[in-house]
């Protein structure tokens, strides 16, 4: 399999540290709110990667942390504690918030057919492991105590900026302010391993440590939990691209300083899901969830298919219009598959070339959209129905779209939807702008409608619209 590795920024042949065994680590959710469909894009693509590795015959051990302590609103040790902010917002304790949103996260995952990782480890279960790792980093001279906190000393590293496609200037943006705020740091890129003195007097969860009562930084969680459950050699580390810096950069610094050798072979980063306003983010407050899509009648697997239709290394823009197009495609596909006869016996030798084509697609840096077209190729082929069903069932071990179970894409008509409401509102605004002789606005709206592939028709009953064929 060829995978793009953010470490080195090239496509590379995937060779795990031990043959046939893949150690995989995923940064889990920060459980202070529901996961949004952007977060879930990342988890869907990671799920496909895990399932494809299993499909290819590897034995995978996938570990995920649950961030229930230590993650501040700026990834660079400044701002508010996210968990504390969530607890305040809902007048609950941090642990109540963590439990509620962890459960909600796995419910969403189940709806999207995202498999639960082999190990799921809340950070608050592993405080002793973090203390141990921090003690070793201090002993080895990679960390220092300053102003009551323990910091990682990035000046001790030969290379700190490991994901070199981002230049130092860009990378430093996240940390520039933090050195101003935190005079204890020796270098602008140093980061906190353990907080004792901080502005969070109201910090709910605190533990005793050799450096005083306090709590761990966010980055140490992932280094330590990965080493605990995956051992010294990690094959693939996954996450959204926003985690590459500073989080993953700091994970590499800590883990390699602790272990004394290279830690992780491949870094798999999923590009963002955007909406009309840019990157979807929890901290912006209003974001889209799986429950919201369900309340609008969508089968959550339509969203999974929407994600699989594009490559994980390209940003993806969400709109209801595109989701509706996917819903139509999903219904047609399910319809064609459910029309296949369930009788007969599959001829596995005949299935082989189709399975090879599917593997070729996914072996090429997880090309899921090409993988999806393999399903259509099977349907178009002259294979008998039983063999078609067998092959599609094999593909679905990876795609996980319930292709042979046939649930509808949407419970209400796809045309009776949010997208048409938006288009009709735009047409009404354009009509008004024309009546007001506000030609600039009318033209801007016409251009916007064109971008949405909407064609307007002047009829005696007023303006009608349809999508461009
Ligand atoms: P968080 O719960 O904020 O720690 O994020 C959970 C995962 O979602 C991480 O891997 C993030 O990098 C990823 N993520 C955050 N925002 C987005 C987005 N808009 N699109 C895709 N992935 C995202
Ligand atoms: Zn992490």
Coordinates of N, CA and C in Angstrom, one line a residue, residues 415 417-431 445 449 452 454 463-465:
X415 N -36.1 16.5 -2.7 CA -36.3 17.8 -3.3 C -36.9 18.8 -2.3
X417 N -36.3 20.2 0.5 CA -35.2 20.2 1.4 C -34.7 21.6 1.6
X418 N -33.7 21.7 2.5 CA -33.0 22.9 2.9 C -32.4 23.6 1.7
X419 N -31.8 22.8 0.7 CA -31.2 23.5 -0.4 C -32.3 24.2 -1.3
X420 N -33.4 23.6 -1.5 CA -34.4 24.3 -2.3 C -34.9 25.5 -1.6
X421 N -35.0 25.4 -0.2 CA -35.5 26.6 0.5 C -34.5 27.7 0.3
X422 N -33.2 27.4 0.4 CA -32.2 28.4 0.2 C -32.3 29.0 -1.2
X423 N -32.5 28.2 -2.2 CA -32.5 28.7 -3.6 C -33.8 29.6 -3.8
X424 N -34.9 29.1 -3.2 CA -36.1 29.9 -3.4 C -36.0 31.3 -2.7
X425 N -35.3 31.2 -1.5 CA -35.1 32.5 -0.8 C -34.2 33.4 -1.7
X426 N -33.2 32.9 -2.3 CA -32.3 33.7 -3.2 C -33.1 34.3 -4.3
X427 N -33.9 33.4 -4.9 CA -34.7 33.9 -6.1 C -35.6 35.1 -5.6
X428 N -36.3 34.9 -4.5 CA -37.1 35.9 -4.0 C -36.3 37.2 -3.7
X429 N -35.1 37.1 -3.2 CA -34.3 38.3 -3.0 C -33.9 38.9 -4.3
X430 N -33.7 38.1 -5.3 CA -33.3 38.6 -6.6 C -34.4 39.4 -7.2
X431 N -35.6 38.8 -7.1 CA -36.8 39.5 -7.7 C -37.0 40.8 -7.0
X445 N -26.6 37.8 -6.9 CA -27.4 36.6 -6.5 C -27.5 35.7 -7.7
X449 N -26.4 31.8 -7.7 CA -27.2 30.7 -8.2 C -26.5 29.9 -9.3
X452 N -24.3 27.5 -7.9 CA -25.0 26.3 -7.3 C -25.6 25.5 -8.4
X454 N -27.8 26.3 -10.6 CA -29.2 26.5 -10.7 C -29.5 27.3 -12.0
X463 N -40.9 33.0 -11.9 CA -39.6 32.3 -12.1 C -39.5 30.9 -11.6
X464 N -39.1 30.0 -12.5 CA -39.0 28.6 -12.1 C -37.5 28.2 -12.1
X465 N -37.1 27.2 -11.4 CA -35.7 26.9 -11.4 C -35.5 25.4 -11.5

